[in-house]
Coordinates of C-alpha atoms in Angstrom, one line a residue:
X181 CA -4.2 4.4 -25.9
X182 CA -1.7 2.3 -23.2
X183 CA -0.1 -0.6 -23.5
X184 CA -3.5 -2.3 -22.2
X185 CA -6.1 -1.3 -24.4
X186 CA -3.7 -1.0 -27.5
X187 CA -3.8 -4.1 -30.5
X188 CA -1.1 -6.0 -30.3
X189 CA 0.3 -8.5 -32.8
X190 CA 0.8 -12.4 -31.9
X191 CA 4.4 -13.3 -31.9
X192 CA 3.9 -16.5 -29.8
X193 CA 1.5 -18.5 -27.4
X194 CA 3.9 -20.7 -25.5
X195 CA 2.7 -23.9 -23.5
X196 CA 4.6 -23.8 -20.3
X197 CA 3.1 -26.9 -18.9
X198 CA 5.7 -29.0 -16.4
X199 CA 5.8 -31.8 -18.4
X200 CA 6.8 -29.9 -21.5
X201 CA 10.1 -29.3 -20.2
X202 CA 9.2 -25.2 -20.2
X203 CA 12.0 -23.1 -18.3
X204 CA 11.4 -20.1 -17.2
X205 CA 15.0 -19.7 -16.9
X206 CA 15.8 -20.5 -20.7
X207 CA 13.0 -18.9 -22.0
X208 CA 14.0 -15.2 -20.3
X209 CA 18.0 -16.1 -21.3
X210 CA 16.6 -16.8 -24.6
X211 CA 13.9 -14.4 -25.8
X212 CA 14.7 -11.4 -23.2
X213 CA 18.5 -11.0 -22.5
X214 CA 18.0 -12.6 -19.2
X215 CA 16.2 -9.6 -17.7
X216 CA 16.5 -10.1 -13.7
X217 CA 12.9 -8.5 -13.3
X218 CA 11.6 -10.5 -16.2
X219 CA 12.3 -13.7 -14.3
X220 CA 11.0 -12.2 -11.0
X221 CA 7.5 -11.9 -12.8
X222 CA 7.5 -15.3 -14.1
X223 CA 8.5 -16.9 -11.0
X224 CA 5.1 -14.8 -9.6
X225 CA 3.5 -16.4 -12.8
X226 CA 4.5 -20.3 -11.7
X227 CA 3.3 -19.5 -8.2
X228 CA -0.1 -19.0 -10.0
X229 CA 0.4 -22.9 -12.2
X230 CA 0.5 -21.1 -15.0
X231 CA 0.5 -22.8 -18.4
X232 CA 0.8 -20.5 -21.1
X233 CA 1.9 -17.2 -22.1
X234 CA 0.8 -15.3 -24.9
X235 CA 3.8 -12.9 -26.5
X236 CA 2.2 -10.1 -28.4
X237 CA 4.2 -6.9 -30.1
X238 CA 2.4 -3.0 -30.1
X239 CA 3.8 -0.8 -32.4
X240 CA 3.8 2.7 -32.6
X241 CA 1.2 3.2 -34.8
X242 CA -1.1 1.4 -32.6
X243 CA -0.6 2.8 -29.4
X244 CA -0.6 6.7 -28.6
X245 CA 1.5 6.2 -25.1
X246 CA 4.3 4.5 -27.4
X247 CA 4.6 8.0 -29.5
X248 CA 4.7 10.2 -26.8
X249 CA 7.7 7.8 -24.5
X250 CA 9.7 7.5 -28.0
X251 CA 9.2 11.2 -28.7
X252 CA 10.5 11.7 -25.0
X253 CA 13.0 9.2 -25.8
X254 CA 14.5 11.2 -29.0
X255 CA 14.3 14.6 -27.3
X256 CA 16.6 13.3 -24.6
X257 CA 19.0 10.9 -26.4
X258 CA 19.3 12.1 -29.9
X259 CA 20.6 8.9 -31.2
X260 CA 17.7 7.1 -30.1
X261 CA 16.4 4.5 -33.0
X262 CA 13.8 2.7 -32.0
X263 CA 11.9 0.7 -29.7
X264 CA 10.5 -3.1 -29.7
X265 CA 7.6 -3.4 -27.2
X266 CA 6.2 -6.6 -26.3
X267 CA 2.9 -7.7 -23.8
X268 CA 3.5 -11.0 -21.9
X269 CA 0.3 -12.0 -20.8
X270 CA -0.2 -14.8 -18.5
X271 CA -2.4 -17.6 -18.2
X272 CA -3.6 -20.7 -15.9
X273 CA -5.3 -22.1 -19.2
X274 CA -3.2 -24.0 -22.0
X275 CA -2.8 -22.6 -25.4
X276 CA -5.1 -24.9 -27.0
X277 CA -8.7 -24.0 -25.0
X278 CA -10.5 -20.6 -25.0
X279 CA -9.5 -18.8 -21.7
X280 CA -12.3 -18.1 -19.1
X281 CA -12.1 -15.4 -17.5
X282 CA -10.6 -16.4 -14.0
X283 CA -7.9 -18.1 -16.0
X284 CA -5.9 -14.5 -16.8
X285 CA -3.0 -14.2 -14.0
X286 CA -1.6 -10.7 -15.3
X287 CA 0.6 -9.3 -17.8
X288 CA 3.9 -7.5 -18.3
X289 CA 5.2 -4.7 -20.8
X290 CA 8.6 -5.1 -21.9
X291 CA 10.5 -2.6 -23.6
X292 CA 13.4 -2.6 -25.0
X293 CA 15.0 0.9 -26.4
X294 CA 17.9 1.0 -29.2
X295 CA 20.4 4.1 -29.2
X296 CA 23.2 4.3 -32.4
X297 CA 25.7 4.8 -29.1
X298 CA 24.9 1.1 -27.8
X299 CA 25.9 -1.9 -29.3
X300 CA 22.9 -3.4 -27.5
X301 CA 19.1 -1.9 -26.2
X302 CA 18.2 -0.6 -23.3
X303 CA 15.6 -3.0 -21.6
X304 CA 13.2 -2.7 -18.6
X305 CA 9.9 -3.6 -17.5
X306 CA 7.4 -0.4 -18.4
X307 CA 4.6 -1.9 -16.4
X308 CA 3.5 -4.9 -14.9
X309 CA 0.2 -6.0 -13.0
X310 CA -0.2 -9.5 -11.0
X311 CA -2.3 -10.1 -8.2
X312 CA -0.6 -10.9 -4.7
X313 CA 0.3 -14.5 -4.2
X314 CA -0.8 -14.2 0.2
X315 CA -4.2 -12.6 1.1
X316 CA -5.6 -11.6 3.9
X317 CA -5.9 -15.0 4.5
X318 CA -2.2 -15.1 5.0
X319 CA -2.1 -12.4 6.6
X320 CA -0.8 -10.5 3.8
X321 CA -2.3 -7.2 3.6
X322 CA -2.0 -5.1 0.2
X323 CA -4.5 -2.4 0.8
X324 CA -3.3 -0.4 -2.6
X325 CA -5.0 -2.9 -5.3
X326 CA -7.0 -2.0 -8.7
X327 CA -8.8 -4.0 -11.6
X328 CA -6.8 -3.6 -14.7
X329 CA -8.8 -4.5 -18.0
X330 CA -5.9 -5.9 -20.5
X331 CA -6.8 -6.0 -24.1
X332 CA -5.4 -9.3 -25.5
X333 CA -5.4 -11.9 -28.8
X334 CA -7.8 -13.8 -26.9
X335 CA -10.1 -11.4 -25.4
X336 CA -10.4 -8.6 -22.6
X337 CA -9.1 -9.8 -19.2
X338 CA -9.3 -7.8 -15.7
X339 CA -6.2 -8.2 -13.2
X340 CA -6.4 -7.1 -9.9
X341 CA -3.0 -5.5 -8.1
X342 CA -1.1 -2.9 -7.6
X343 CA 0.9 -1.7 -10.8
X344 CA 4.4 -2.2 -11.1
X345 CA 6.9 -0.1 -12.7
X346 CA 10.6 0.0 -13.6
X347 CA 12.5 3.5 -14.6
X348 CA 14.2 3.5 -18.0
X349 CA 17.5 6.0 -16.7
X350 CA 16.7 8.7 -19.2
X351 CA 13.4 9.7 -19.3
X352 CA 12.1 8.7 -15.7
X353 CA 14.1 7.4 -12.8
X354 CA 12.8 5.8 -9.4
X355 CA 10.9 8.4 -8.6
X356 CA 9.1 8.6 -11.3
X357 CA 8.2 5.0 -10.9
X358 CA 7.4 5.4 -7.1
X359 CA 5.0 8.2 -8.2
X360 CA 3.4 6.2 -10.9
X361 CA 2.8 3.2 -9.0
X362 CA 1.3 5.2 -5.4
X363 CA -0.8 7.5 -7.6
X364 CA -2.2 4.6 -9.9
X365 CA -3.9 3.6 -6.6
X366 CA -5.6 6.8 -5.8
X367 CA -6.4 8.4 -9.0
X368 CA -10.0 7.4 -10.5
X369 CA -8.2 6.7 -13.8
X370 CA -6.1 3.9 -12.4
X371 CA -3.2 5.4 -13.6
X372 CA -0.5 8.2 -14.6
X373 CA 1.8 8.9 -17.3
X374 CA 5.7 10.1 -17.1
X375 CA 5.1 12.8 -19.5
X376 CA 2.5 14.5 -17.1
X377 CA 4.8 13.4 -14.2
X378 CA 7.6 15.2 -15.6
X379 CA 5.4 18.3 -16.4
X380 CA 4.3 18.9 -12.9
X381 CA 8.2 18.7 -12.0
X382 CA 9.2 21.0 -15.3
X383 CA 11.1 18.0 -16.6
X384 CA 11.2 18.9 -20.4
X385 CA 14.4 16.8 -21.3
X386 CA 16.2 20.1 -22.5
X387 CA 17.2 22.4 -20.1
X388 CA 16.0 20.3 -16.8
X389 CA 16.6 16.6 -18.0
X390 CA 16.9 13.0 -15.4
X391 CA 18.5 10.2 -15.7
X392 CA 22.2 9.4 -15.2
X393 CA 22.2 10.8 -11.5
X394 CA 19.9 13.3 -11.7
X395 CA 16.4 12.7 -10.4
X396 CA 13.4 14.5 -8.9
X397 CA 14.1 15.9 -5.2
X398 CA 11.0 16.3 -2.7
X399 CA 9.9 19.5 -3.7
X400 CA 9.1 18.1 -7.1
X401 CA 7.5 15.2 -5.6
X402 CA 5.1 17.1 -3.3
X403 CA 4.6 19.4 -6.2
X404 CA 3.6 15.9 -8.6
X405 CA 1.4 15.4 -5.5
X406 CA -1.0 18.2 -4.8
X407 CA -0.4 18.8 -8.5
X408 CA -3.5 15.6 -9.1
X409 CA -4.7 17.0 -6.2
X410 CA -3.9 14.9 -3.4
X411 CA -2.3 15.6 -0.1
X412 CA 0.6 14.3 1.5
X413 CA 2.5 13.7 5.1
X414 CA 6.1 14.2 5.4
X415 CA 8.7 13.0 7.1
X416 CA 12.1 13.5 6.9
X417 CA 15.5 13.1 8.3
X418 CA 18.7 14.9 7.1
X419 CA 21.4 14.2 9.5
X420 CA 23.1 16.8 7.8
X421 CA 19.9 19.2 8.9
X422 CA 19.9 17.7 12.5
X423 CA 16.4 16.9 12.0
X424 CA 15.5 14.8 15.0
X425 CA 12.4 12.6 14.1
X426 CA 9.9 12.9 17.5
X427 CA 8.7 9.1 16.5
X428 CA 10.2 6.0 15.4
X429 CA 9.8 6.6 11.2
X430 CA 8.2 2.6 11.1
X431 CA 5.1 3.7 13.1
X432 CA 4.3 6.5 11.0
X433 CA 4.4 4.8 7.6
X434 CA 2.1 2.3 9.2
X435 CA -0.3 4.7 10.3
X436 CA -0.5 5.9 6.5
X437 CA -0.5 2.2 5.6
X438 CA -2.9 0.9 7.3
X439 CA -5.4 3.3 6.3
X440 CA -5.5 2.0 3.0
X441 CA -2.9 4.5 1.2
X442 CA 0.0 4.4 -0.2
X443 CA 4.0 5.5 0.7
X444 CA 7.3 6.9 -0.9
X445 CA 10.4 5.8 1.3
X446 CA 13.4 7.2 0.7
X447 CA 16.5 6.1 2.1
X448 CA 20.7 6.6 1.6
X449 CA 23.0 3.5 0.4
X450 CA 25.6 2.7 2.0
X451 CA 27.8 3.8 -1.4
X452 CA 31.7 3.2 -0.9
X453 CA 31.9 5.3 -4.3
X454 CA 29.4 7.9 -4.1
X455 CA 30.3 9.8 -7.2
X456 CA 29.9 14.0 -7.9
X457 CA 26.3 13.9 -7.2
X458 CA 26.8 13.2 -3.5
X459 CA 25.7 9.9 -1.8
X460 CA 23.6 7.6 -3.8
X461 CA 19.6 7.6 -2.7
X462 CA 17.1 5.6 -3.7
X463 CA 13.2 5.7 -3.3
X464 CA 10.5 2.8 -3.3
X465 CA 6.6 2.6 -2.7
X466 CA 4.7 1.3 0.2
X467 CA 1.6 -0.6 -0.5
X468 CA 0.8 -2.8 2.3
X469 CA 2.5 -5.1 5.3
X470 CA 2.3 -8.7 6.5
X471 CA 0.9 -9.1 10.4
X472 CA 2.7 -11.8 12.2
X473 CA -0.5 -13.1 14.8
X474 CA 2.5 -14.9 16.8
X475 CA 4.6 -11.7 17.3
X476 CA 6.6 -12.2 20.4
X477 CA 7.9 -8.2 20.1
X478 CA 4.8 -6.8 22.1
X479 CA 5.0 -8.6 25.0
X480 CA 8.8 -9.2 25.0
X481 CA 9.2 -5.3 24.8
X482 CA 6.7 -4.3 27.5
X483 CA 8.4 -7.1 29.9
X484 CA 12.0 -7.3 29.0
X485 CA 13.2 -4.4 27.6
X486 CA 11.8 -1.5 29.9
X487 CA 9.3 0.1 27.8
X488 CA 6.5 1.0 30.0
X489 CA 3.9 1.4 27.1
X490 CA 0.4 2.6 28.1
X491 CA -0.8 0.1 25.3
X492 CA 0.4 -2.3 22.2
X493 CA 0.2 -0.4 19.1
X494 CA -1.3 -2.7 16.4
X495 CA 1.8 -2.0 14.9
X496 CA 4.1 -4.1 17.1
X497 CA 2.1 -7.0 15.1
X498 CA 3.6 -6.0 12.1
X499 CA 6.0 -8.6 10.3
X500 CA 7.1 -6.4 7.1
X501 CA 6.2 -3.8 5.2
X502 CA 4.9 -4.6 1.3
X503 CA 6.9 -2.1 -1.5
X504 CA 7.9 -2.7 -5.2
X505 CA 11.2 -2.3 -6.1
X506 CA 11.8 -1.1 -9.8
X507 CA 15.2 -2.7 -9.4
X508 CA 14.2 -6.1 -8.3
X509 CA 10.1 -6.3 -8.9
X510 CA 6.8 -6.3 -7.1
X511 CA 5.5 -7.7 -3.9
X512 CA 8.6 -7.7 -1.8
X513 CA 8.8 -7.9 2.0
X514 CA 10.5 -5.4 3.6
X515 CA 11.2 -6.4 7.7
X516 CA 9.5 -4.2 10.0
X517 CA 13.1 -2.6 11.1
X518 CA 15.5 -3.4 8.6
X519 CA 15.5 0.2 7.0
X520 CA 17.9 2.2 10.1
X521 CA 17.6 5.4 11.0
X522 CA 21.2 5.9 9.6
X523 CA 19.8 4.6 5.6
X524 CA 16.6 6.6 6.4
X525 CA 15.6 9.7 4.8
X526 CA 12.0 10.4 3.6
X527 CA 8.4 9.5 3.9
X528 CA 6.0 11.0 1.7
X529 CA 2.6 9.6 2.3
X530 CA -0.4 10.0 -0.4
X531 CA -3.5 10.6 1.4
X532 CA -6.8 12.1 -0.4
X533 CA -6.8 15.3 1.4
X534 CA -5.1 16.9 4.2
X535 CA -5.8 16.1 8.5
X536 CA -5.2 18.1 11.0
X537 CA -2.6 15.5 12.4
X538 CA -1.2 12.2 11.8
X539 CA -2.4 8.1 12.6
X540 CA 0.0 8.2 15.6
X541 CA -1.4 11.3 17.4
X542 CA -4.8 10.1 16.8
X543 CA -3.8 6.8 18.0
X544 CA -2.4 8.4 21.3
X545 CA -5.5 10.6 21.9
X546 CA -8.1 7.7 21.5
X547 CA -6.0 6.0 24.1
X548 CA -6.3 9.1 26.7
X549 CA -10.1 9.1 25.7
X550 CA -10.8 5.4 26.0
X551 CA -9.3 5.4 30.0
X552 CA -11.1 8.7 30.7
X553 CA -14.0 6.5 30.1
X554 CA -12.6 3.7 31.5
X555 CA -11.9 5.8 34.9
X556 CA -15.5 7.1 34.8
X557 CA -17.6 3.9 34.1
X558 CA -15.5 1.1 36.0
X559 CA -18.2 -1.7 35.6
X560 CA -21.9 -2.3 34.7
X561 CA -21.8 -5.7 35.5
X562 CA -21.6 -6.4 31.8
X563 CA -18.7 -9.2 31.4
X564 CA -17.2 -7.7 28.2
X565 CA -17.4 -4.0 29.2
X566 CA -16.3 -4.7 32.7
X567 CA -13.2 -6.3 30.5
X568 CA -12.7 -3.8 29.0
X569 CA -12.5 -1.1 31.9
X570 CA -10.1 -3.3 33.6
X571 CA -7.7 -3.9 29.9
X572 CA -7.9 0.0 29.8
X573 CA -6.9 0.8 33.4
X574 CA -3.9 -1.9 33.8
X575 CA -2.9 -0.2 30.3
X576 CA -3.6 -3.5 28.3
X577 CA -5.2 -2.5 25.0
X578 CA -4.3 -3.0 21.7
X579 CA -5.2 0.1 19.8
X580 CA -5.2 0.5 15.8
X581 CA -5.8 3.6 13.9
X582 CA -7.4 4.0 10.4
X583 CA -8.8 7.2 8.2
X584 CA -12.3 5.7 7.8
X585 CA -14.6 7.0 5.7
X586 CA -18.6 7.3 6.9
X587 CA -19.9 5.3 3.8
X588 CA -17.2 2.4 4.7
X589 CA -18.1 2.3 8.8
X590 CA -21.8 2.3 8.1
X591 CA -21.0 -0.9 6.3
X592 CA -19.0 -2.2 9.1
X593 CA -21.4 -1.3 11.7
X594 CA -24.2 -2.8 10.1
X595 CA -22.3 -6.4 9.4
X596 CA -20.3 -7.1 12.5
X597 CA -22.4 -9.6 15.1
X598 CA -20.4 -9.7 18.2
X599 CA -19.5 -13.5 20.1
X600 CA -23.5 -14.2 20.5
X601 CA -24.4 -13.2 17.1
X602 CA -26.3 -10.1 18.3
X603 CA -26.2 -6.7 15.6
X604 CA -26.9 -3.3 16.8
X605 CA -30.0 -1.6 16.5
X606 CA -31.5 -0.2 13.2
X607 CA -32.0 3.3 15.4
X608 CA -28.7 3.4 17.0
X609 CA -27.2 2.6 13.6
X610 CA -29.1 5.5 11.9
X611 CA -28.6 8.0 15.2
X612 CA -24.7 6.9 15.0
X613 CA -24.3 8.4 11.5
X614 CA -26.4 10.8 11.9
X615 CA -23.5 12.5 14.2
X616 CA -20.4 11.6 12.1
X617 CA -18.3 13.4 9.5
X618 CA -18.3 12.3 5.8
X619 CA -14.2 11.3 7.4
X620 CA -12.3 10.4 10.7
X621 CA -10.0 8.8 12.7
X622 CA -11.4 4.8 13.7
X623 CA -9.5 4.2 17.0
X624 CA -10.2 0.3 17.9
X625 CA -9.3 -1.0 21.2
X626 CA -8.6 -4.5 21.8
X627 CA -7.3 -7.4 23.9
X628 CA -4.0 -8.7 22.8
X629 CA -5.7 -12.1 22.9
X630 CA -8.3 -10.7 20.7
X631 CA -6.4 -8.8 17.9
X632 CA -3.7 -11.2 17.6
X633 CA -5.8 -14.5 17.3
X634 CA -9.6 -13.9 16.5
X635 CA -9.3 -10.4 14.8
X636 CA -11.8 -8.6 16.9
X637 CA -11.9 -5.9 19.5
X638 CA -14.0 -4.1 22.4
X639 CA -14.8 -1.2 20.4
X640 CA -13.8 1.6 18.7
X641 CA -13.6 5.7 18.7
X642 CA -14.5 7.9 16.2
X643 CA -12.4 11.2 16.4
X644 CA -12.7 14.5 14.2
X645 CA -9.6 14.7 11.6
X646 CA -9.8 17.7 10.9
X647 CA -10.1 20.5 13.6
X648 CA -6.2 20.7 15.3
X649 CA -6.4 18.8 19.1
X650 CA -6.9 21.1 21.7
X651 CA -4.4 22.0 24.6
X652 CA -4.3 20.5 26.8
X653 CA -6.9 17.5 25.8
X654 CA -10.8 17.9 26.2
X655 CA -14.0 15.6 24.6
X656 CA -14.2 18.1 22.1
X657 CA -12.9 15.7 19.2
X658 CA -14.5 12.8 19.7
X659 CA -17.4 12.5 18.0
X660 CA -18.3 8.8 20.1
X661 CA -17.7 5.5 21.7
X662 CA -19.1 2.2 20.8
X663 CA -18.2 -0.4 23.3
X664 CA -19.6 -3.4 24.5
X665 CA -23.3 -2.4 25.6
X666 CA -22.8 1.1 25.6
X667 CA -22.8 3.9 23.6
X668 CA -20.4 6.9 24.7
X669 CA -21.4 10.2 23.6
X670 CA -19.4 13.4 25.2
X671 CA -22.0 16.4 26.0
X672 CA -20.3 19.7 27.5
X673 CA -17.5 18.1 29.3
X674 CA -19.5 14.9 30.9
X675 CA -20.4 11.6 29.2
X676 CA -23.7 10.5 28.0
X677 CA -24.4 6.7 27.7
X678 CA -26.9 4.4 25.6
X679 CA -27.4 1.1 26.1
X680 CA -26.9 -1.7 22.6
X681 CA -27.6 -5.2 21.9
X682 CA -24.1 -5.3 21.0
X683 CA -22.8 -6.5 23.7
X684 CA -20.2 -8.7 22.6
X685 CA -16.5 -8.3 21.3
X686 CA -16.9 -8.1 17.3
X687 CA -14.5 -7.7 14.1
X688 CA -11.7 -5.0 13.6
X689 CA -12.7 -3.0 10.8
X690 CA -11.5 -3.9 7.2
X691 CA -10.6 -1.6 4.8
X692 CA -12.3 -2.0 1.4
X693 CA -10.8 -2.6 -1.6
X694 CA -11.5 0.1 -4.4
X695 CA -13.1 -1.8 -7.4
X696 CA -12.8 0.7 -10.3
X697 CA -11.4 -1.5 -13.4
X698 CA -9.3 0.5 -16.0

């Protein structure tokens, strides 16, 4: 059993109502030896108004996950004693009324470990789930979220986020955490242990042991990786290697990003006192970004700065990336270019299985496709076609790339009405999906004035992700067009067209949420 499911003990339900004088401050100082992370999760907490928190202990006996980590735990630190566990769980209701449901905000796990060597334990946060304070609404995007069902005194709650977890130094370091946290969003089970983590890597805490400036290196990552049996894209940069990176590394973790998974960054400190181990490194996961619909940087780069673009990348919209840190806590913004090229060393990208090439190629080639049939269809006296061709041709579109699966753009296509509430056709619908893939590339192409403001877009491109591009560039991989009016199919070199209802600009495609609760 985790720390979710397992029976816990009530120490204390605390009423943290304002006008009971409640500090979060205090109570950390007080009851958790004023663990930094600790108070970063309550602060989350009084962004929700909460009003109590329920303190619960799980003991050994009563949770199966707490054996095996203490077992770890004595293995590597002989002098190990014991451990004191406790489940923070969070609530908008006070104490004194039955909680409903949508009164649960999330919950913590804090652990603290006691070795005969220390004249004090060894605390951290072993897990953590709380939903995101921004939505979509404002314009926070955190694609990497799950249900969490938490076993409490009061009843069984569900949290959605994205888990959060902090190493211990011993048995798991950052990596570990990284791991954890990207997996937990792809794996059916919601989650991963550091005991099957450090089997994939042949950790056995005797004669390969982490902790204390030893960690896992990228082989053992990508091994943890394919090892649950999920693909991965790489990118690195070793100075020392003369690697020289043939994009900017920003644009391709947002093309992983943005199509709903997660992202290990790794990256150098700037460490005065490296130590024997070489230059400190630290790595983090990437679970979403913020958009900024006010972004000067598209236009001010086209027009000021000399970069003749052939279109704005839905990236250049981006404010900052979304990553948990298991030194500072979840739901931290990372600015869009903060991390150099200098601190910058890897990107390992969890995807469910393996494409022939990356967001940013696809990204390019729906671009060459889109003003081939720009070039070939100028006008058909349709207003928001013939906007189209001439966005395309003056090399004005906004275009954004997702991994789309089929199930996920049959939803889309059957809910988006464009500007005169018009949908498309039951038989196009049917003859679209007929042609596609069960996965591929969604290319969208919009008007800077439409992406930034309303959300919506001209079109979109579906291209094959899995056969290598050819060379040079022919039709071969796109599968079709849907623009306004027209459908665009590619037939031996030439292009075949339909006519559609939809005839109308109509919403970017949103990524859907996975709702499995564990």
């Amino acid at each position: 059993m985790n720390f979710r499911s397992s029976i816990g003990s009530v120490r204390e339900w605390v009423d943290t109502r304002i006008e009971s004088g409640f500090s979060n401050f205090l109570y950390v100082d007080r009851k958790f030896r004023a663990h930094p992370v600790l108070r970063r999760l309550f602060s989350l907490a009084r962004k929700f108004d909460y009003k109590s928190l329920l303190v619960e202990t799980i003991a050994e006996d009563d949770c199966a996950l707490l054996t095996v980590e203490n077992a770890a735990l004595r293995l590597r630190k002989p002098d190990f004693i014991s451990a004191e566990v406790y489940r923070l769980s969070f609530w908008k209701s006070p104490p004194d009324t039955a909680p409903e449901p949508s009164d649960f905000i999330g919950y913590a796990i804090f652990k603290e470990d006691r070795f005969a060597s220390l004249p004090r334990p060894e605390c951290h946060v072993f897990e953590s789930v709380f939903p995101t304070v921004r939505g979509r609404e404002e314009n926070n995007f955190v694609h990497c979220q799950r249900s969490y069902a938490v076993n409490t005194a009061a009843g069984s709650f569900s949290v959605r986020g994205t888990l959060y977890a902090q190493q211990n130094d011993c048995t798991f370091v950052c990596a570990h955490v990284a791991l954890r946290s990207s997996l937990a969003c792809m794996l059916p089970e919601g989650d991963i242990t550091y005991a099957e983590i450090n089997a994939l890597a042949g950790v056995d805490h005797q004669t390969r042991m982490v902790g204390e400036n030893r960690g896992l290196g990228p082989d053992d990552m990508e091994a943890i990786i394919t090892g649950k049996g999920f693909a991965f894209e790489k990118v690195a940069h070793e100075p020392r290697k003369q690697i020289v990176l043939p994009t900017e590394f920003q644009r391709d973790l947002y093309g992983l990003i943005e199509s709903g998974f997660p992202a290990l960054v790794g990256f150098e400190l700037d460490d005065p006192n490296p130590g024997p181990n070489g230059s400190a490194r630290h790595i983090i996961p990437v679970i979403g970004h913020t958009f900024n619909e006010d972004a000067w940087v598209p236009d001010a780069q086209r027009n000021y700065f000399g970069n003749q673009l052939r279109y704005f990348s839905s990236e250049s919209w981006l404010s900052s990336f979304m990553v948990h840190d298991d030194n500072f806590g979840p739901y931290y913004c990372l600015p869009r270019h903060f991390l150099k090229q200098d601190n910058f060393r890897l990107i390992l990208g969890i995807k469910d299985r393996a494409t022939a090439f990356a967001a940013v190629d696809a990204e390019a080639t729906g671009f060459n496709f889109v003003s081939a049939i720009a070039r070939t269809i100028t006008s058909i006296g349709q207003d928001w076609f013939d906007r189209f061709s001439i966005y395309a041709r003056k090399n004005m579109l906004v275009m954004r790339t997702q991994l789309v699966r089929r199930e996920h753009y049959a939803e889309h296509l059957a809910s988006i009405r464009d500007w005169e509430s018009n949908a498309l056709e039951t038989s196009i619908h049917a003859n679209i999906l007929a042609r596609l893939p069960d996965r591929f590339w969604l290319v969208e192409a919009s008007a800077p004035e439409l992406f930034g403001t309303s959300r919506r877009k001209f079109g979109e491109l579906i291209i094959d992700a899995d056969a290598p591009l050819p060379t040079p560039l022919t039709f071969a991989p796109l599968h079709l067009a849907r623009l306004p009016g027209l459908i665009v199919i590619p037939n031996q070199g030439s292009l075949e067209t339909s006519d559609t209802d939809l005839r109308g600009h109509t919403p970017l495609f949103a990524m859907p949420f996975p709702e499995t609760t564990k």
